Tab-separated table of C-alpha atoms in Angstrom:
chain	number	residue	atom	x	y	z
A	1	UNK	CA	19.504	-57.405	-66.887
A	2	UNK	CA	18.196	-53.555	-65.394
A	3	UNK	CA	18.122	-51.057	-68.376
A	4	UNK	CA	20.789	-48.592	-67.452
A	5	UNK	CA	22.545	-51.187	-67.188
A	6	UNK	CA	22.056	-52.308	-70.355
A	7	UNK	CA	23.058	-48.959	-71.863
A	8	UNK	CA	25.604	-48.852	-69.737
A	9	UNK	CA	27.028	-52.143	-71.328
A	10	UNK	CA	26.428	-51.067	-74.964
A	11	UNK	CA	28.411	-47.486	-74.629
A	12	UNK	CA	31.357	-49.543	-73.439
A	13	UNK	CA	31.676	-51.505	-76.209
A	14	UNK	CA	30.521	-48.938	-78.439
A	15	UNK	CA	33.802	-47.131	-77.141
A	16	UNK	CA	35.949	-49.916	-76.952
A	17	UNK	CA	35.355	-51.345	-80.384
A	18	UNK	CA	35.106	-47.703	-82.101
A	19	UNK	CA	31.846	-48.535	-83.632
A	20	UNK	CA	31.050	-45.139	-84.233
A	21	UNK	CA	31.437	-40.877	-84.206
A	22	UNK	CA	29.588	-38.324	-82.588
A	23	UNK	CA	27.258	-36.787	-84.917
A	24	UNK	CA	27.298	-40.001	-86.708
A	25	UNK	CA	24.101	-40.599	-89.425
A	26	UNK	CA	22.943	-44.555	-89.273
A	27	UNK	CA	20.326	-46.992	-90.362
A	28	UNK	CA	18.974	-49.501	-88.338
A	29	UNK	CA	17.592	-52.492	-89.165
A	30	UNK	CA	14.346	-53.092	-88.447
A	31	UNK	CA	12.734	-56.594	-88.669
A	32	UNK	CA	10.424	-56.100	-85.211
A	33	UNK	CA	11.842	-58.955	-83.900
A	34	UNK	CA	13.134	-58.903	-79.410
A	35	UNK	CA	16.328	-57.830	-80.531
A	36	UNK	CA	16.128	-55.088	-82.915
A	37	UNK	CA	13.241	-53.523	-80.953
A	38	UNK	CA	16.006	-53.407	-78.572
A	39	UNK	CA	18.275	-52.137	-80.841
A	40	UNK	CA	16.228	-48.882	-82.138
A	41	UNK	CA	14.914	-48.778	-78.404
A	42	UNK	CA	18.554	-48.881	-77.297
A	43	UNK	CA	20.100	-46.488	-79.658
A	44	UNK	CA	17.034	-44.021	-79.628
A	45	UNK	CA	18.255	-43.909	-75.745
A	46	UNK	CA	21.728	-42.843	-76.653
A	47	UNK	CA	21.005	-40.437	-79.754
A	48	UNK	CA	20.910	-37.602	-77.754
A	49	UNK	CA	23.800	-37.817	-76.151
A	50	UNK	CA	25.647	-38.709	-79.138
A	51	UNK	CA	24.291	-36.498	-81.640
A	52	UNK	CA	23.026	-39.171	-83.394
A	53	UNK	CA	20.833	-39.483	-86.435
A	54	UNK	CA	18.913	-42.749	-86.741
A	55	UNK	CA	17.093	-43.814	-89.692
A	56	UNK	CA	15.115	-47.045	-89.190
A	57	UNK	CA	14.781	-49.423	-92.133
A	58	UNK	CA	12.740	-52.335	-92.924
A	59	UNK	CA	11.667	-55.230	-95.641
A	60	UNK	CA	8.297	-56.772	-95.727
A	61	UNK	CA	9.347	-60.433	-97.092
A	62	UNK	CA	5.701	-60.675	-97.237
A	63	UNK	CA	6.173	-64.430	-96.556
A	64	UNK	CA	3.772	-64.696	-93.505
A	65	UNK	CA	1.435	-63.139	-95.261
A	66	UNK	CA	-0.710	-61.403	-92.612
A	67	UNK	CA	2.152	-61.469	-90.009
A	68	UNK	CA	4.535	-60.625	-92.304
A	69	UNK	CA	2.184	-57.574	-92.462
A	70	UNK	CA	1.336	-56.894	-88.374
A	71	UNK	CA	5.165	-56.798	-88.276
A	72	UNK	CA	5.381	-53.562	-90.641
A	73	UNK	CA	2.493	-52.320	-88.958
A	74	UNK	CA	4.336	-52.608	-85.862
A	75	UNK	CA	7.619	-50.577	-87.253
A	76	UNK	CA	5.495	-48.482	-88.965
A	77	UNK	CA	3.891	-47.529	-85.043
A	78	UNK	CA	7.355	-47.706	-82.956
A	79	UNK	CA	8.855	-45.288	-85.213
A	80	UNK	CA	6.045	-42.740	-84.478
A	81	UNK	CA	6.475	-43.428	-81.493
A	82	UNK	CA	10.034	-43.254	-81.222
A	83	UNK	CA	9.531	-39.767	-83.832
A	84	UNK	CA	12.118	-41.691	-86.316
A	85	UNK	CA	11.466	-41.551	-89.924
A	86	UNK	CA	11.408	-45.260	-91.236
A	87	UNK	CA	12.252	-46.438	-94.646
A	88	UNK	CA	9.918	-50.004	-96.008
A	89	UNK	CA	10.224	-51.837	-98.888
A	90	UNK	CA	8.457	-55.384	-99.889
A	91	UNK	CA	10.103	-57.862	-101.014
A	92	UNK	CA	8.662	-58.663	-104.690
A	93	UNK	CA	11.199	-60.555	-106.612
A	94	UNK	CA	10.874	-64.381	-107.853
A	95	UNK	CA	13.673	-66.738	-106.331
A	96	UNK	CA	14.306	-70.412	-106.234
A	97	UNK	CA	13.101	-71.803	-102.663
A	98	UNK	CA	16.951	-73.388	-102.033
A	99	UNK	CA	18.030	-69.775	-103.317
A	100	UNK	CA	15.688	-68.290	-101.280
A	101	UNK	CA	17.416	-67.751	-97.751
A	102	UNK	CA	20.790	-65.789	-99.564
A	103	UNK	CA	18.432	-63.942	-102.058
A	104	UNK	CA	16.446	-61.720	-98.520
A	105	UNK	CA	19.947	-61.379	-97.197
A	106	UNK	CA	21.621	-59.764	-100.300
A	107	UNK	CA	18.272	-58.188	-101.026
A	108	UNK	CA	18.312	-56.528	-97.105
A	109	UNK	CA	21.771	-55.309	-97.505
A	110	UNK	CA	21.612	-53.649	-100.446
A	111	UNK	CA	18.102	-52.239	-99.593
A	112	UNK	CA	20.315	-50.927	-96.454
A	113	UNK	CA	22.805	-49.356	-98.373
A	114	UNK	CA	20.796	-48.053	-100.452
A	115	UNK	CA	18.957	-45.586	-97.961
A	116	UNK	CA	22.356	-45.176	-96.247
A	117	UNK	CA	23.251	-44.020	-99.902
A	118	UNK	CA	20.370	-41.904	-100.345
A	119	UNK	CA	20.131	-40.020	-96.968
A	120	UNK	CA	23.539	-39.169	-97.129
A	121	UNK	CA	24.062	-41.453	-93.408
A	122	UNK	CA	27.377	-42.966	-92.237
A	123	UNK	CA	26.296	-45.865	-91.237
A	124	UNK	CA	24.412	-49.031	-91.245
A	125	UNK	CA	23.472	-50.983	-88.149
A	126	UNK	CA	21.837	-54.633	-87.451
A	127	UNK	CA	20.834	-56.596	-84.214
A	128	UNK	CA	22.847	-59.864	-84.442
A	129	UNK	CA	23.267	-61.079	-80.432
A	130	UNK	CA	26.780	-63.129	-79.009
A	131	UNK	CA	23.846	-65.828	-79.328
A	132	UNK	CA	23.917	-65.025	-83.051
A	133	UNK	CA	27.157	-65.366	-83.315
A	134	UNK	CA	27.912	-68.843	-81.762
A	135	UNK	CA	25.320	-69.987	-83.784
A	136	UNK	CA	27.103	-69.196	-86.767
A	137	UNK	CA	30.081	-70.112	-85.492
A	138	UNK	CA	28.661	-73.551	-84.885
A	139	UNK	CA	27.173	-73.968	-87.933
A	140	UNK	CA	29.755	-73.223	-89.783
A	141	UNK	CA	32.225	-76.088	-87.843
A	142	UNK	CA	29.656	-79.039	-88.714
A	143	UNK	CA	29.873	-77.769	-92.431
A	144	UNK	CA	33.738	-78.093	-92.090
A	145	UNK	CA	34.252	-73.954	-92.585
A	146	UNK	CA	37.531	-71.950	-92.680
A	147	UNK	CA	38.648	-69.497	-90.577
A	148	UNK	CA	36.565	-66.731	-92.341
A	149	UNK	CA	33.678	-68.184	-92.054
A	150	UNK	CA	33.964	-68.978	-88.625
A	151	UNK	CA	34.593	-65.664	-87.590
A	152	UNK	CA	32.398	-63.985	-90.382
A	153	UNK	CA	29.996	-61.871	-88.120
A	154	UNK	CA	32.651	-59.206	-87.276
A	155	UNK	CA	31.406	-56.035	-84.571
A	156	UNK	CA	32.406	-54.097	-87.726
A	157	UNK	CA	32.975	-54.587	-91.400
A	158	UNK	CA	33.306	-51.628	-93.100
A	159	UNK	CA	30.146	-49.748	-93.118
A	160	UNK	CA	28.558	-51.814	-90.848
A	161	UNK	CA	28.461	-52.332	-87.480
A	162	UNK	CA	26.853	-54.912	-85.037
A	163	UNK	CA	26.736	-53.085	-81.280
A	164	UNK	CA	24.543	-55.736	-80.193
A	165	UNK	CA	27.124	-58.829	-79.979
A	166	UNK	CA	28.086	-58.058	-76.913
A	167	UNK	CA	24.770	-59.089	-75.363
A	168	UNK	CA	23.392	-62.673	-75.325
A	169	UNK	CA	19.297	-62.820	-75.928
A	170	UNK	CA	18.461	-63.010	-72.817
A	171	UNK	CA	19.780	-59.320	-71.935
A	172	UNK	CA	18.256	-58.021	-74.299
A	173	UNK	CA	14.463	-59.546	-73.442
A	174	UNK	CA	15.198	-58.336	-69.885
A	175	UNK	CA	16.018	-55.238	-71.337
A	176	UNK	CA	12.662	-54.900	-73.172
A	177	UNK	CA	10.499	-56.493	-70.325
A	178	UNK	CA	11.512	-53.934	-67.746
A	179	UNK	CA	11.082	-50.905	-70.729
A	180	UNK	CA	7.492	-52.736	-71.450
A	181	UNK	CA	8.013	-53.229	-74.960
A	182	UNK	CA	6.156	-56.068	-77.150
A	183	UNK	CA	7.768	-57.158	-79.802
A	184	UNK	CA	7.331	-58.974	-82.798
A	185	UNK	CA	7.564	-62.806	-83.246
A	186	UNK	CA	8.278	-64.705	-86.401
A	187	UNK	CA	7.157	-68.718	-85.549
A	188	UNK	CA	9.299	-69.512	-88.004
A	189	UNK	CA	12.131	-69.238	-85.436
A	190	UNK	CA	10.957	-72.284	-84.059
A	191	UNK	CA	10.469	-74.453	-87.255
A	192	UNK	CA	13.674	-77.049	-86.379
A	193	UNK	CA	13.650	-78.355	-90.235
A	194	UNK	CA	16.251	-75.158	-90.776
A	195	UNK	CA	19.724	-75.961	-89.095
A	196	UNK	CA	20.354	-72.914	-87.909
A	197	UNK	CA	16.956	-73.224	-85.739
A	198	UNK	CA	18.332	-77.018	-84.870
A	199	UNK	CA	21.684	-75.794	-83.354
A	200	UNK	CA	19.740	-73.066	-81.236
A	201	UNK	CA	17.064	-74.645	-79.742
A	202	UNK	CA	18.786	-78.255	-79.335
A	203	UNK	CA	22.924	-78.144	-80.042
A	204	UNK	CA	23.340	-75.262	-77.937
A	205	UNK	CA	21.638	-75.429	-75.263
A	206	UNK	CA	22.510	-80.093	-75.479
A	207	UNK	CA	26.148	-78.161	-74.843
A	208	UNK	CA	25.044	-75.695	-71.709
A	209	UNK	CA	23.318	-78.326	-70.178
A	210	UNK	CA	25.487	-81.447	-69.750
A	211	UNK	CA	29.229	-79.724	-71.071
A	212	UNK	CA	29.962	-76.233	-70.293
A	213	UNK	CA	26.961	-74.076	-69.325
A	214	UNK	CA	29.090	-70.865	-69.973
A	215	UNK	CA	29.461	-72.217	-73.265
A	216	UNK	CA	28.017	-69.077	-75.724
A	217	UNK	CA	31.045	-67.198	-73.453
A	218	UNK	CA	33.609	-69.449	-73.977
A	219	UNK	CA	32.957	-69.737	-77.950
A	220	UNK	CA	33.105	-65.771	-77.990
A	221	UNK	CA	36.616	-66.133	-76.456
A	222	UNK	CA	37.081	-68.380	-78.884
A	223	UNK	CA	36.069	-66.438	-81.470
A	224	UNK	CA	37.855	-62.934	-80.676
A	225	UNK	CA	41.476	-65.560	-80.976
A	226	UNK	CA	40.326	-66.490	-84.276
A	227	UNK	CA	39.710	-63.062	-85.581
A	228	UNK	CA	42.770	-61.894	-84.229
A	229	UNK	CA	44.992	-64.650	-85.592
A	230	UNK	CA	43.183	-63.859	-89.092
A	231	UNK	CA	43.897	-60.063	-88.701
A	232	UNK	CA	47.704	-61.063	-88.124
A	233	UNK	CA	47.510	-63.628	-90.703
A	234	UNK	CA	46.032	-61.222	-93.225
A	235	UNK	CA	47.949	-58.583	-92.925
A	236	UNK	CA	50.912	-60.717	-94.078
A	237	UNK	CA	49.786	-62.523	-96.439
A	238	UNK	CA	48.361	-58.390	-98.393
A	239	UNK	CA	51.886	-57.973	-98.034
A	240	UNK	CA	53.528	-60.541	-99.382
A	241	UNK	CA	50.336	-60.439	-102.321
A	242	UNK	CA	51.131	-57.068	-103.309
A	243	UNK	CA	54.772	-57.685	-104.373
A	244	UNK	CA	54.342	-60.404	-106.254
A	245	UNK	CA	50.960	-59.646	-108.510
A	246	UNK	CA	50.425	-58.057	-111.841
A	247	UNK	CA	47.241	-56.675	-112.457
A	248	UNK	CA	45.729	-56.164	-115.988
A	249	UNK	CA	42.162	-55.485	-117.314
A	250	UNK	CA	40.618	-58.888	-117.060
A	251	UNK	CA	43.769	-60.346	-115.179
A	252	UNK	CA	45.387	-61.172	-112.293
A	253	UNK	CA	49.607	-62.565	-113.247
A	254	UNK	CA	51.296	-63.819	-109.685
A	255	UNK	CA	54.655	-64.491	-109.703
A	256	UNK	CA	55.117	-67.654	-108.835
A	257	UNK	CA	58.680	-67.825	-107.518
A	258	UNK	CA	57.980	-67.387	-103.614
A	259	UNK	CA	54.611	-68.915	-103.679
A	260	UNK	CA	56.072	-72.644	-103.758
A	261	UNK	CA	57.840	-72.682	-100.410
A	262	UNK	CA	54.942	-70.868	-98.101
A	263	UNK	CA	52.413	-73.501	-96.412
A	264	UNK	CA	49.256	-74.099	-97.744
A	265	UNK	CA	47.196	-71.270	-95.668
A	266	UNK	CA	49.192	-68.515	-97.158
A	267	UNK	CA	48.663	-70.106	-100.601
A	268	UNK	CA	44.730	-70.040	-100.077
A	269	UNK	CA	44.979	-66.408	-99.118
A	270	UNK	CA	46.585	-65.434	-102.088
A	271	UNK	CA	44.527	-67.464	-104.222
A	272	UNK	CA	41.540	-65.557	-102.285
A	273	UNK	CA	42.985	-61.694	-102.306
A	274	UNK	CA	43.340	-63.004	-106.255
A	275	UNK	CA	40.200	-63.775	-107.393
A	276	UNK	CA	38.697	-60.649	-105.332
A	277	UNK	CA	41.127	-58.462	-107.275
A	278	UNK	CA	39.808	-60.386	-110.543
A	279	UNK	CA	36.257	-60.803	-110.148
A	280	UNK	CA	35.237	-58.533	-106.968
A	281	UNK	CA	33.900	-61.757	-104.660
A	282	UNK	CA	34.041	-65.580	-104.306
A	283	UNK	CA	30.334	-66.777	-105.174
A	284	UNK	CA	30.836	-70.203	-106.614
A	285	UNK	CA	34.433	-70.669	-105.574
A	286	UNK	CA	35.610	-74.034	-103.788
A	287	UNK	CA	37.689	-76.067	-101.969
A	288	UNK	CA	39.017	-78.033	-105.450
A	289	UNK	CA	38.738	-74.066	-107.062
A	290	UNK	CA	41.901	-73.881	-104.659
A	291	UNK	CA	43.066	-77.521	-105.445
A	292	UNK	CA	43.103	-76.907	-108.861
A	293	UNK	CA	45.865	-73.749	-108.325
A	294	UNK	CA	47.761	-75.656	-106.397
A	295	UNK	CA	48.315	-78.304	-109.019
A	296	UNK	CA	49.004	-76.171	-111.540
A	297	UNK	CA	51.443	-73.754	-109.700
A	298	UNK	CA	53.557	-76.615	-107.881
A	299	UNK	CA	53.479	-78.652	-111.752
A	300	UNK	CA	57.059	-79.214	-112.562
A	301	UNK	CA	56.120	-79.506	-116.094
A	302	UNK	CA	57.957	-77.015	-118.949
A	303	UNK	CA	54.975	-76.775	-121.212
A	304	UNK	CA	52.661	-73.839	-121.335
A	305	UNK	CA	49.479	-75.363	-118.772
A	306	UNK	CA	45.405	-73.560	-118.637
A	307	UNK	CA	41.994	-74.928	-116.989
A	308	UNK	CA	39.260	-73.600	-117.142
A	309	UNK	CA	37.007	-73.258	-113.651
A	310	UNK	CA	33.877	-71.901	-115.605
A	311	UNK	CA	33.697	-67.638	-114.652
A	312	UNK	CA	37.987	-67.691	-114.592
A	313	UNK	CA	40.621	-69.976	-115.587
A	314	UNK	CA	44.074	-70.868	-114.494
A	315	UNK	CA	47.086	-70.538	-116.873
A	316	UNK	CA	50.705	-71.401	-116.139
A	317	UNK	CA	53.911	-69.225	-118.643
A	318	UNK	CA	57.249	-69.664	-117.068
A	319	UNK	CA	57.262	-68.017	-114.064
A	320	UNK	CA	53.988	-66.855	-113.267
A	321	UNK	CA	50.260	-68.097	-113.001
A	322	UNK	CA	47.334	-65.676	-114.669
A	323	UNK	CA	43.940	-65.648	-113.461
A	324	UNK	CA	41.722	-65.017	-116.237
A	325	UNK	CA	38.018	-63.894	-116.416
A	326	UNK	CA	36.467	-65.957	-119.111
A	327	UNK	CA	33.701	-64.251	-121.286
């Protein structure tokens, strides 16, 4: 893709998705790979036109030893070349292997947010592409995820935006080639012991080769349709939720009178909202927790019932289900 066309397509996406306003201050997550390098270069091209205040942020996870240090050197040098400030941190926490990927992600976003707050900037941007969006969709489809998992990579989510979701990786590589810009390559991205790599390197090419050469764009349209359906369902559930809940310290009280007539999808949204209200997140929440919620909700037993589910408990008293934090 020619550089001029790439920038024009990016501008159109920014405008139609209302990603940022003129004069915005933006933290740019910069790993040194092709996608983030393309993002840094493209935003630097737009900086004067939109009066952007850009600040780069890089995490050296030290997992590839010398290669990780070369990544850090590369991002420092490009930041200096573009006359952009950069914040760099090294990951020094001890993490169990099975939790390392999630721990890295959490650390990265906490660091980006700290940079944003410390420098009083407006937004954080990452370099996720259409390829990432389709890979995430396929991974969550294989895992049996619900709609929330399928649409987890959104164009904008609070203070986080993803302006490259409209581009396939090959378009970014073409842009970098025309700009004659180098980037870093993480060899672990080709290790097929990881599910995402197998989906990217094996499953999606197989589908494109044997079933639909335009699969990524088709998957993109499907995800966009799901996003629209999710927004409508979320609006319905939010309006209903506010009319049937009461909040007390460490407790959420849900009036059950109207719930028994709702479809299961609406009940799941009510349950998720109550848990986020109660404990701030959905960490460690599984389908079995919803099953217990539905069971106690629909129970016709007259006596008081209570179920302990680890972090929280469910209790039914007359016409209410009470979610309580377990201390």
